PDB file of C-alpha atoms in Angstrom:
ATOM      1  CA  UNK A   1       7.553 -42.890  42.707  1.00 62.00           C
ATOM      2  CA  UNK A   2       3.962 -41.765  42.998  1.00 63.00           C
ATOM      3  CA  UNK A   3       4.958 -38.482  44.677  1.00 65.00           C
ATOM      4  CA  UNK A   4       7.678 -37.809  42.095  1.00 65.00           C
ATOM      5  CA  UNK A   5       5.279 -38.379  39.208  1.00 64.00           C
ATOM      6  CA  UNK A   6       2.693 -36.093  40.807  1.00 62.00           C
ATOM      7  CA  UNK A   7       5.338 -33.396  41.294  1.00 63.00           C
ATOM      8  CA  UNK A   8       6.394 -33.553  37.661  1.00 62.00           C
ATOM      9  CA  UNK A   9       2.829 -33.344  36.406  1.00 63.00           C
ATOM     10  CA  UNK A  10       2.533 -29.703  37.389  1.00 58.00           C
ATOM     11  CA  UNK A  11      -0.368 -28.737  35.121  1.00 63.00           C
ATOM     12  CA  UNK A  12      -2.878 -29.434  37.904  1.00 68.00           C
ATOM     13  CA  UNK A  13      -4.266 -27.239  40.627  1.00 71.00           C
ATOM     14  CA  UNK A  14      -3.022 -27.429  44.191  1.00 73.00           C
ATOM     15  CA  UNK A  15      -6.216 -29.093  45.462  1.00 77.00           C
ATOM     16  CA  UNK A  16      -5.930 -31.903  42.916  1.00 75.00           C
ATOM     17  CA  UNK A  17      -2.244 -32.426  43.653  1.00 73.00           C
ATOM     18  CA  UNK A  18      -2.826 -32.352  47.428  1.00 77.00           C
ATOM     19  CA  UNK A  19      -5.124 -35.392  47.201  1.00 77.00           C
ATOM     20  CA  UNK A  20      -2.364 -37.455  45.588  1.00 74.00           C
ATOM     21  CA  UNK A  21       0.165 -36.184  48.137  1.00 75.00           C
ATOM     22  CA  UNK A  22      -2.073 -37.055  51.098  1.00 80.00           C
ATOM     23  CA  UNK A  23      -2.735 -40.581  49.812  1.00 80.00           C
ATOM     24  CA  UNK A  24       0.960 -41.213  49.170  1.00 78.00           C
ATOM     25  CA  UNK A  25       2.046 -39.716  52.456  1.00 80.00           C
ATOM     26  CA  UNK A  26      -0.648 -41.602  54.377  1.00 84.00           C
ATOM     27  CA  UNK A  27       0.392 -44.955  52.834  1.00 82.00           C
ATOM     28  CA  UNK A  28       4.044 -44.364  53.734  1.00 80.00           C
ATOM     29  CA  UNK A  29       3.337 -42.950  57.166  1.00 82.00           C
ATOM     30  CA  UNK A  30       1.071 -45.821  58.147  1.00 85.00           C
ATOM     31  CA  UNK A  31       2.918 -48.568  56.326  1.00 83.00           C
ATOM     32  CA  UNK A  32       6.524 -47.838  57.419  1.00 81.00           C
ATOM     33  CA  UNK A  33       6.156 -49.179  60.994  1.00 83.00           C
ATOM     34  CA  UNK A  34       5.175 -52.574  59.610  1.00 81.00           C
ATOM     35  CA  UNK A  35       8.503 -52.832  57.798  1.00 81.00           C
ATOM     36  CA  UNK A  36      10.795 -51.001  60.196  1.00 79.00           C
ATOM     37  CA  UNK A  37      10.872 -51.928  63.891  1.00 80.00           C
ATOM     38  CA  UNK A  38      13.811 -49.713  64.888  1.00 83.00           C
ATOM     39  CA  UNK A  39      12.340 -46.438  66.223  1.00 83.00           C
ATOM     40  CA  UNK A  40      15.447 -44.397  65.369  1.00 84.00           C
ATOM     41  CA  UNK A  41      15.492 -45.552  61.747  1.00 84.00           C
ATOM     42  CA  UNK A  42      11.716 -45.063  61.518  1.00 81.00           C
ATOM     43  CA  UNK A  43      12.048 -41.481  62.734  1.00 86.00           C
ATOM     44  CA  UNK A  44      14.760 -40.921  60.107  1.00 86.00           C
ATOM     45  CA  UNK A  45      12.395 -42.219  57.463  1.00 81.00           C
ATOM     46  CA  UNK A  46       9.697 -39.837  58.624  1.00 82.00           C
ATOM     47  CA  UNK A  47      12.128 -36.911  58.535  1.00 86.00           C
ATOM     48  CA  UNK A  48      13.261 -37.883  55.026  1.00 81.00           C
ATOM     49  CA  UNK A  49       9.621 -38.233  54.016  1.00 78.00           C
ATOM     50  CA  UNK A  50       8.748 -34.780  55.349  1.00 83.00           C
ATOM     51  CA  UNK A  51      11.761 -33.153  53.603  1.00 82.00           C
ATOM     52  CA  UNK A  52      11.078 -34.976  50.334  1.00 78.00           C
ATOM     53  CA  UNK A  53       7.385 -34.084  50.418  1.00 77.00           C
ATOM     54  CA  UNK A  54       8.120 -30.425  51.171  1.00 80.00           C
ATOM     55  CA  UNK A  55      10.707 -30.113  48.397  1.00 78.00           C
ATOM     56  CA  UNK A  56       8.468 -31.944  45.925  1.00 77.00           C
ATOM     57  CA  UNK A  57       5.491 -29.747  46.801  1.00 76.00           C
ATOM     58  CA  UNK A  58       7.398 -26.480  46.533  1.00 79.00           C
ATOM     59  CA  UNK A  59       9.033 -27.557  43.265  1.00 76.00           C
ATOM     60  CA  UNK A  60       5.679 -28.603  41.828  1.00 75.00           C
ATOM     61  CA  UNK A  61       4.015 -25.318  42.765  1.00 76.00           C
ATOM     62  CA  UNK A  62       6.877 -23.270  41.325  1.00 80.00           C
ATOM     63  CA  UNK A  63       6.641 -25.190  38.058  1.00 77.00           C
ATOM     64  CA  UNK A  64       2.865 -24.780  38.041  1.00 77.00           C
ATOM     65  CA  UNK A  65       3.046 -21.026  38.655  1.00 81.00           C
ATOM     66  CA  UNK A  66       5.664 -20.660  35.939  1.00 83.00           C
ATOM     67  CA  UNK A  67       3.458 -22.608  33.547  1.00 81.00           C
ATOM     68  CA  UNK A  68       0.452 -20.432  34.429  1.00 82.00           C
ATOM     69  CA  UNK A  69       2.422 -17.236  33.888  1.00 88.00           C
ATOM     70  CA  UNK A  70       3.686 -18.474  30.526  1.00 89.00           C
ATOM     71  CA  UNK A  71       0.208 -19.600  29.548  1.00 86.00           C
ATOM     72  CA  UNK A  72      -1.302 -16.260  30.548  1.00 91.00           C
ATOM     73  CA  UNK A  73       1.457 -14.490  28.651  1.00 91.00           C
ATOM     74  CA  UNK A  74       0.812 -16.547  25.522  1.00 91.00           C
ATOM     75  CA  UNK A  75      -2.926 -16.001  25.788  1.00 93.00           C
ATOM     76  CA  UNK A  76      -2.449 -12.257  26.284  1.00 92.00           C
ATOM     77  CA  UNK A  77      -0.069 -12.156  23.323  1.00 91.00           C
ATOM     78  CA  UNK A  78      -2.498 -14.096  21.136  1.00 91.00           C
ATOM     79  CA  UNK A  79      -5.322 -11.791  22.164  1.00 91.00           C
ATOM     80  CA  UNK A  80      -3.162  -8.748  21.441  1.00 91.00           C
ATOM     81  CA  UNK A  81      -2.270 -10.198  18.053  1.00 91.00           C
ATOM     82  CA  UNK A  82      -5.938 -10.814  17.294  1.00 91.00           C
ATOM     83  CA  UNK A  83      -6.845  -7.287  18.330  1.00 90.00           C
ATOM     84  CA  UNK A  84      -3.978  -5.936  16.256  1.00 90.00           C
ATOM     85  CA  UNK A  85      -5.064  -8.007  13.258  1.00 90.00           C
ATOM     86  CA  UNK A  86      -8.647  -6.788  13.688  1.00 89.00           C
ATOM     87  CA  UNK A  87      -7.407  -3.212  13.991  1.00 88.00           C
ATOM     88  CA  UNK A  88      -5.248  -3.574  10.870  1.00 89.00           C
ATOM     89  CA  UNK A  89      -8.166  -5.108   8.986  1.00 88.00           C
ATOM     90  CA  UNK A  90     -10.433  -2.288  10.160  1.00 83.00           C
ATOM     91  CA  UNK A  91      -7.901   0.354   9.128  1.00 82.00           C
ATOM     92  CA  UNK A  92      -7.435  -1.390   5.780  1.00 85.00           C
ATOM     93  CA  UNK A  93     -11.179  -1.371   5.149  1.00 82.00           C
ATOM     94  CA  UNK A  94     -11.371   2.262   6.263  1.00 74.00           C
ATOM     95  CA  UNK A  95      -8.482   3.208   3.990  1.00 74.00           C
ATOM     96  CA  UNK A  96     -10.091   1.360   1.085  1.00 79.00           C
ATOM     97  CA  UNK A  97     -13.367   3.186   1.694  1.00 72.00           C
ATOM     98  CA  UNK A  98     -11.535   6.516   1.966  1.00 65.00           C
ATOM     99  CA  UNK A  99      -9.576   5.748  -1.185  1.00 67.00           C
ATOM    100  CA  UNK A 100     -12.774   4.855  -3.010  1.00 69.00           C
ATOM    101  CA  UNK A 101     -14.490   7.986  -1.697  1.00 56.00           C
ATOM    102  CA  UNK A 102     -11.528  10.139  -2.731  1.00 58.00           C
ATOM    103  CA  UNK A 103     -11.574   8.564  -6.184  1.00 56.00           C
ATOM    104  CA  UNK A 104     -15.290   9.231  -6.516  1.00 59.00           C
ATOM    105  CA  UNK A 105     -14.881  12.796  -5.273  1.00 51.00           C
ATOM    106  CA  UNK A 106     -11.995  13.340  -7.666  1.00 60.00           C
ATOM    107  CA  UNK A 107     -14.031  11.843 -10.486  1.00 58.00           C
ATOM    108  CA  UNK A 108     -17.013  14.027  -9.608  1.00 59.00           C
ATOM    109  CA  UNK A 109     -14.790  17.104  -9.481  1.00 74.00           C
ATOM    110  CA  UNK A 110     -13.817  16.435 -13.132  1.00 86.00           C
ATOM    111  CA  UNK A 111     -17.406  15.963 -14.375  1.00 89.00           C
ATOM    112  CA  UNK A 112     -20.077  18.559 -15.043  1.00 91.00           C
ATOM    113  CA  UNK A 113     -22.969  17.698 -12.760  1.00 88.00           C
ATOM    114  CA  UNK A 114     -25.769  18.579 -15.192  1.00 92.00           C
ATOM    115  CA  UNK A 115     -24.525  17.134 -18.474  1.00 92.00           C
ATOM    116  CA  UNK A 116     -22.294  14.292 -17.261  1.00 90.00           C
ATOM    117  CA  UNK A 117     -19.382  15.272 -19.523  1.00 92.00           C
ATOM    118  CA  UNK A 118     -16.038  16.731 -18.442  1.00 91.00           C
ATOM    119  CA  UNK A 119     -15.761  20.220 -16.968  1.00 92.00           C
ATOM    120  CA  UNK A 120     -12.812  22.612 -17.246  1.00 91.00           C
ATOM    121  CA  UNK A 121     -10.892  20.806 -14.545  1.00 90.00           C
ATOM    122  CA  UNK A 122     -11.534  17.541 -16.353  1.00 90.00           C
ATOM    123  CA  UNK A 123     -10.195  19.137 -19.540  1.00 91.00           C
ATOM    124  CA  UNK A 124      -6.963  20.183 -17.809  1.00 90.00           C
ATOM    125  CA  UNK A 125      -6.599  16.719 -16.332  1.00 88.00           C
ATOM    126  CA  UNK A 126      -7.210  15.131 -19.748  1.00 89.00           C
ATOM    127  CA  UNK A 127      -4.600  17.313 -21.469  1.00 90.00           C
ATOM    128  CA  UNK A 128      -1.997  16.645 -18.758  1.00 88.00           C
ATOM    129  CA  UNK A 129      -2.658  12.912 -18.994  1.00 85.00           C
ATOM    130  CA  UNK A 130      -2.422  12.965 -22.797  1.00 87.00           C
ATOM    131  CA  UNK A 131       1.009  14.583 -22.756  1.00 86.00           C
ATOM    132  CA  UNK A 132       2.286  12.804 -19.664  1.00 81.00           C
ATOM    133  CA  UNK A 133       1.105   9.201 -20.015  1.00 73.00           C
ATOM    134  CA  UNK A 134      -0.162   8.569 -23.539  1.00 62.00           C
ATOM    135  CA  UNK A 135       1.747   5.981 -25.572  1.00 71.00           C
ATOM    136  CA  UNK A 136       0.635   7.708 -28.772  1.00 72.00           C
ATOM    137  CA  UNK A 137       2.930  10.591 -29.841  1.00 80.00           C
ATOM    138  CA  UNK A 138       1.098  13.938 -29.769  1.00 86.00           C
ATOM    139  CA  UNK A 139       1.707  16.094 -32.854  1.00 88.00           C
ATOM    140  CA  UNK A 140      -1.509  18.086 -33.374  1.00 92.00           C
ATOM    141  CA  UNK A 141      -4.634  19.213 -31.569  1.00 94.00           C
ATOM    142  CA  UNK A 142      -8.046  19.912 -33.112  1.00 95.00           C
ATOM    143  CA  UNK A 143     -10.606  21.909 -31.131  1.00 96.00           C
ATOM    144  CA  UNK A 144     -14.282  22.692 -31.681  1.00 97.00           C
ATOM    145  CA  UNK A 145     -15.717  25.568 -29.684  1.00 97.00           C
ATOM    146  CA  UNK A 146     -19.498  25.118 -29.721  1.00 97.00           C
ATOM    147  CA  UNK A 147     -22.102  27.672 -28.603  1.00 96.00           C
ATOM    148  CA  UNK A 148     -25.888  27.282 -28.509  1.00 95.00           C
ATOM    149  CA  UNK A 149     -27.445  30.093 -30.516  1.00 92.00           C
ATOM    150  CA  UNK A 150     -29.685  32.563 -28.641  1.00 89.00           C
ATOM    151  CA  UNK A 151     -29.643  30.383 -25.542  1.00 90.00           C
ATOM    152  CA  UNK A 152     -30.323  33.259 -23.119  1.00 89.00           C
ATOM    153  CA  UNK A 153     -33.495  34.177 -24.976  1.00 86.00           C
ATOM    154  CA  UNK A 154     -34.448  30.504 -25.044  1.00 85.00           C
ATOM    155  CA  UNK A 155     -33.992  30.280 -21.268  1.00 86.00           C
ATOM    156  CA  UNK A 156     -35.971  33.472 -20.681  1.00 86.00           C
ATOM    157  CA  UNK A 157     -38.855  32.269 -22.849  1.00 85.00           C
ATOM    158  CA  UNK A 158     -39.131  28.633 -21.803  1.00 83.00           C
ATOM    159  CA  UNK A 159     -37.486  28.573 -18.376  1.00 86.00           C
ATOM    160  CA  UNK A 160     -34.312  27.078 -16.936  1.00 87.00           C
ATOM    161  CA  UNK A 161     -35.702  23.552 -16.764  1.00 88.00           C
ATOM    162  CA  UNK A 162     -36.200  23.540 -20.536  1.00 86.00           C
ATOM    163  CA  UNK A 163     -32.766  25.121 -20.918  1.00 89.00           C
ATOM    164  CA  UNK A 164     -31.191  22.360 -18.854  1.00 91.00           C
ATOM    165  CA  UNK A 165     -32.805  19.732 -21.079  1.00 88.00           C
ATOM    166  CA  UNK A 166     -31.298  21.418 -24.123  1.00 89.00           C
ATOM    167  CA  UNK A 167     -27.855  21.502 -22.503  1.00 93.00           C
ATOM    168  CA  UNK A 168     -28.069  17.783 -21.739  1.00 92.00           C
ATOM    169  CA  UNK A 169     -29.233  17.084 -25.306  1.00 90.00           C
ATOM    170  CA  UNK A 170     -26.377  19.072 -26.872  1.00 93.00           C
ATOM    171  CA  UNK A 171     -23.806  17.516 -24.498  1.00 95.00           C
ATOM    172  CA  UNK A 172     -24.968  14.031 -25.480  1.00 94.00           C
ATOM    173  CA  UNK A 173     -24.553  14.806 -29.182  1.00 94.00           C
ATOM    174  CA  UNK A 174     -21.053  16.193 -28.653  1.00 95.00           C
ATOM    175  CA  UNK A 175     -20.083  13.275 -26.440  1.00 94.00           C
ATOM    176  CA  UNK A 176     -21.166  10.984 -29.273  1.00 94.00           C
ATOM    177  CA  UNK A 177     -18.202  12.311 -31.287  1.00 95.00           C
ATOM    178  CA  UNK A 178     -15.733  10.677 -28.911  1.00 94.00           C
ATOM    179  CA  UNK A 179     -14.255   7.565 -30.486  1.00 92.00           C
ATOM    180  CA  UNK A 180     -10.737   7.542 -29.027  1.00 90.00           C
ATOM    181  CA  UNK A 181      -9.102   7.812 -25.602  1.00 89.00           C
ATOM    182  CA  UNK A 182      -7.443  10.948 -26.988  1.00 91.00           C
ATOM    183  CA  UNK A 183     -10.757  12.734 -27.593  1.00 93.00           C
ATOM    184  CA  UNK A 184     -12.943  14.511 -25.050  1.00 94.00           C
ATOM    185  CA  UNK A 185     -16.267  16.361 -24.826  1.00 95.00           C
ATOM    186  CA  UNK A 186     -16.261  19.267 -22.364  1.00 95.00           C
ATOM    187  CA  UNK A 187     -18.777  21.721 -20.986  1.00 94.00           C
ATOM    188  CA  UNK A 188     -16.711  24.872 -21.154  1.00 94.00           C
ATOM    189  CA  UNK A 189     -19.237  26.967 -19.252  1.00 90.00           C
ATOM    190  CA  UNK A 190     -22.852  28.093 -19.590  1.00 91.00           C
ATOM    191  CA  UNK A 191     -24.024  27.159 -23.088  1.00 94.00           C
ATOM    192  CA  UNK A 192     -20.495  26.733 -24.472  1.00 96.00           C
ATOM    193  CA  UNK A 193     -18.952  23.336 -25.155  1.00 97.00           C
ATOM    194  CA  UNK A 194     -15.638  22.035 -26.444  1.00 96.00           C
ATOM    195  CA  UNK A 195     -14.781  18.921 -28.367  1.00 97.00           C
ATOM    196  CA  UNK A 196     -11.076  18.278 -28.805  1.00 95.00           C
ATOM    197  CA  UNK A 197      -9.100  15.528 -30.453  1.00 94.00           C
ATOM    198  CA  UNK A 198      -5.403  14.718 -30.584  1.00 93.00           C
ATOM    199  CA  UNK A 199      -5.949  12.235 -33.450  1.00 91.00           C
ATOM    200  CA  UNK A 200      -8.301  13.913 -35.961  1.00 91.00           C
ATOM    201  CA  UNK A 201      -6.841  15.538 -39.087  1.00 89.00           C
ATOM    202  CA  UNK A 202      -7.867  19.022 -40.168  1.00 89.00           C
ATOM    203  CA  UNK A 203     -10.159  18.157 -43.070  1.00 89.00           C
ATOM    204  CA  UNK A 204     -12.103  15.388 -41.353  1.00 92.00           C
ATOM    205  CA  UNK A 205     -12.422  17.475 -38.183  1.00 94.00           C
ATOM    206  CA  UNK A 206     -14.017  20.391 -40.066  1.00 94.00           C
ATOM    207  CA  UNK A 207     -16.384  17.968 -41.789  1.00 94.00           C
ATOM    208  CA  UNK A 208     -17.224  16.406 -38.426  1.00 95.00           C
ATOM    209  CA  UNK A 209     -18.044  19.841 -36.991  1.00 96.00           C
ATOM    210  CA  UNK A 210     -20.461  20.676 -39.812  1.00 95.00           C
ATOM    211  CA  UNK A 211     -22.144  17.270 -39.512  1.00 95.00           C
ATOM    212  CA  UNK A 212     -22.611  17.949 -35.806  1.00 95.00           C
ATOM    213  CA  UNK A 213     -24.157  21.372 -36.556  1.00 95.00           C
ATOM    214  CA  UNK A 214     -26.587  19.911 -39.110  1.00 93.00           C
ATOM    215  CA  UNK A 215     -27.396  16.938 -36.886  1.00 92.00           C
ATOM    216  CA  UNK A 216     -28.300  19.128 -33.899  1.00 91.00           C
ATOM    217  CA  UNK A 217     -30.495  21.343 -36.078  1.00 88.00           C
ATOM    218  CA  UNK A 218     -32.282  18.324 -37.560  1.00 86.00           C
ATOM    219  CA  UNK A 219     -32.675  16.362 -34.326  1.00 82.00           C
ATOM    220  CA  UNK A 220     -33.901  19.348 -32.312  1.00 73.00           C
ATOM    221  CA  UNK A 221     -36.982  19.475 -34.537  1.00 68.00           C
ATOM    222  CA  UNK A 222     -37.737  15.780 -34.044  1.00 65.00           C
ATOM    223  CA  UNK A 223     -36.437  15.264 -30.503  1.00 61.00           C
ATOM    224  CA  UNK A 224     -39.237  14.875 -27.946  1.00 62.00           C
ATOM    225  CA  UNK A 225     -37.241  16.941 -25.445  1.00 59.00           C
ATOM    226  CA  UNK A 226     -36.682  19.991 -27.655  1.00 60.00           C
ATOM    227  CA  UNK A 227     -39.626  19.691 -30.109  1.00 58.00           C
ATOM    228  CA  UNK A 228     -42.023  21.782 -27.994  1.00 60.00           C
ATOM    229  CA  UNK A 229     -39.578  24.680 -27.985  1.00 61.00           C
ATOM    230  CA  UNK A 230     -38.610  24.841 -31.645  1.00 65.00           C
ATOM    231  CA  UNK A 231     -35.356  24.046 -33.468  1.00 77.00           C
ATOM    232  CA  UNK A 232     -32.014  24.432 -31.696  1.00 86.00           C
ATOM    233  CA  UNK A 233     -28.956  25.589 -33.622  1.00 91.00           C
ATOM    234  CA  UNK A 234     -25.301  25.931 -32.711  1.00 95.00           C
ATOM    235  CA  UNK A 235     -22.361  27.970 -33.934  1.00 96.00           C
ATOM    236  CA  UNK A 236     -19.000  26.242 -34.053  1.00 97.00           C
ATOM    237  CA  UNK A 237     -15.452  27.533 -34.272  1.00 96.00           C
ATOM    238  CA  UNK A 238     -12.785  25.057 -35.366  1.00 96.00           C
ATOM    239  CA  UNK A 239      -9.008  25.138 -35.023  1.00 95.00           C
ATOM    240  CA  UNK A 240      -6.358  22.533 -35.843  1.00 94.00           C
ATOM    241  CA  UNK A 241      -2.683  23.269 -35.125  1.00 93.00           C
ATOM    242  CA  UNK A 242       0.553  21.421 -34.466  1.00 93.00           C
ATOM    243  CA  UNK A 243       1.272  20.913 -30.785  1.00 92.00           C
ATOM    244  CA  UNK A 244       4.253  19.507 -28.926  1.00 87.00           C
ATOM    245  CA  UNK A 245       3.576  20.288 -25.277  1.00 88.00           C
ATOM    246  CA  UNK A 246       0.785  21.113 -22.886  1.00 89.00           C
ATOM    247  CA  UNK A 247       1.418  24.867 -22.809  1.00 89.00           C
ATOM    248  CA  UNK A 248       0.453  25.251 -26.489  1.00 91.00           C
ATOM    249  CA  UNK A 249      -3.098  23.941 -26.052  1.00 93.00           C
ATOM    250  CA  UNK A 250      -4.386  27.254 -24.694  1.00 93.00           C
ATOM    251  CA  UNK A 251      -3.436  29.028 -27.920  1.00 94.00           C
ATOM    252  CA  UNK A 252      -5.396  26.484 -29.992  1.00 94.00           C
ATOM    253  CA  UNK A 253      -8.475  26.794 -27.769  1.00 95.00           C
ATOM    254  CA  UNK A 254      -8.310  30.592 -28.081  1.00 95.00           C
ATOM    255  CA  UNK A 255      -8.053  30.253 -31.864  1.00 95.00           C
ATOM    256  CA  UNK A 256     -11.178  28.088 -31.911  1.00 96.00           C
ATOM    257  CA  UNK A 257     -12.924  30.698 -29.745  1.00 95.00           C
ATOM    258  CA  UNK A 258     -12.088  33.424 -32.287  1.00 95.00           C
ATOM    259  CA  UNK A 259     -13.460  31.209 -35.056  1.00 95.00           C
ATOM    260  CA  UNK A 260     -16.652  30.797 -33.011  1.00 96.00           C
ATOM    261  CA  UNK A 261     -17.102  34.576 -32.832  1.00 94.00           C
ATOM    262  CA  UNK A 262     -16.646  34.690 -36.609  1.00 94.00           C
ATOM    263  CA  UNK A 263     -19.391  32.055 -37.005  1.00 95.00           C
ATOM    264  CA  UNK A 264     -21.708  34.112 -34.803  1.00 93.00           C
ATOM    265  CA  UNK A 265     -20.935  37.277 -36.773  1.00 93.00           C
ATOM    266  CA  UNK A 266     -22.026  35.520 -39.959  1.00 92.00           C
ATOM    267  CA  UNK A 267     -25.528  35.028 -38.572  1.00 91.00           C
ATOM    268  CA  UNK A 268     -24.989  31.950 -36.352  1.00 92.00           C
ATOM    269  CA  UNK A 269     -25.714  28.309 -37.216  1.00 93.00           C
ATOM    270  CA  UNK A 270     -22.376  28.188 -39.065  1.00 95.00           C
ATOM    271  CA  UNK A 271     -19.026  26.458 -38.701  1.00 95.00           C
ATOM    272  CA  UNK A 272     -15.930  28.593 -39.204  1.00 95.00           C
ATOM    273  CA  UNK A 273     -12.279  27.652 -39.141  1.00 90.00           C
ATOM    274  CA  UNK A 274      -9.730  29.962 -37.611  1.00 76.00           C
ATOM    275  CA  UNK A 275      -8.701  32.756 -39.908  1.00 49.00           C
ATOM    276  CA  UNK A 276     -11.035  31.703 -42.723  1.00 45.00           C
ATOM    277  CA  UNK A 277     -13.895  34.134 -42.214  1.00 42.00           C
ATOM    278  CA  UNK A 278     -16.181  31.916 -44.259  1.00 43.00           C
ATOM    279  CA  UNK A 279     -18.444  29.053 -43.267  1.00 44.00           C
ATOM    280  CA  UNK A 280     -17.703  25.464 -44.175  1.00 46.00           C
TER     281      UNK A 280
END
């Protein structure tokens, strides 16, 4: 019974199991002669004992080796799963960082670095989004084309650092006009800016443009950034037209540009609507 139990309990090393085997075998080997006087029967018992011990030992070791292999396999599998989970977590974090970096790069590619408002690419993205994803139906587009008067001479006289401060100041005033997700302030290039709105009506938009012109002229005299360099004025061309798809926006921007040239031709510091030829 002792040997059988030891053989079944195979989760022990050979040295530990051998001690139990030796004790059991020793007890039987020494004790049998006291209970069996017939030499032939005693020899048979010893033979049976040897066979039983050998079979028990081999069976126990086979079970133990099988258990060890299974245990090693499970441990290797668990380690592989942990490594895989760590790798997946690492890749997930890397992908999240890459996604965040791509978003930031994409965002930066749509923003003018100096002024912090949208650039031309941002304008195209805004227009595509307005027509493609906006829940509000698009029926008209109003555009202001804004140019800083005599900006080249201003830059030549006071330097590019002063010119940059003026650009930032003007951009901030234009950006202050944005009151809807369907409105955007844009640095068109150089000293030219655009403000466009898919929600403003024609009359209020023209009035808004003239208020912007007067506000910039007034603030530039009091603003600590521009005060040392004298008043800043802008010329503005305004256009409002019906629009039904993205391809028509270019025509409206061009119309506002023509109105801007008309405002400049009138002596600058004026707001002109397309085709009017007279300041508001």
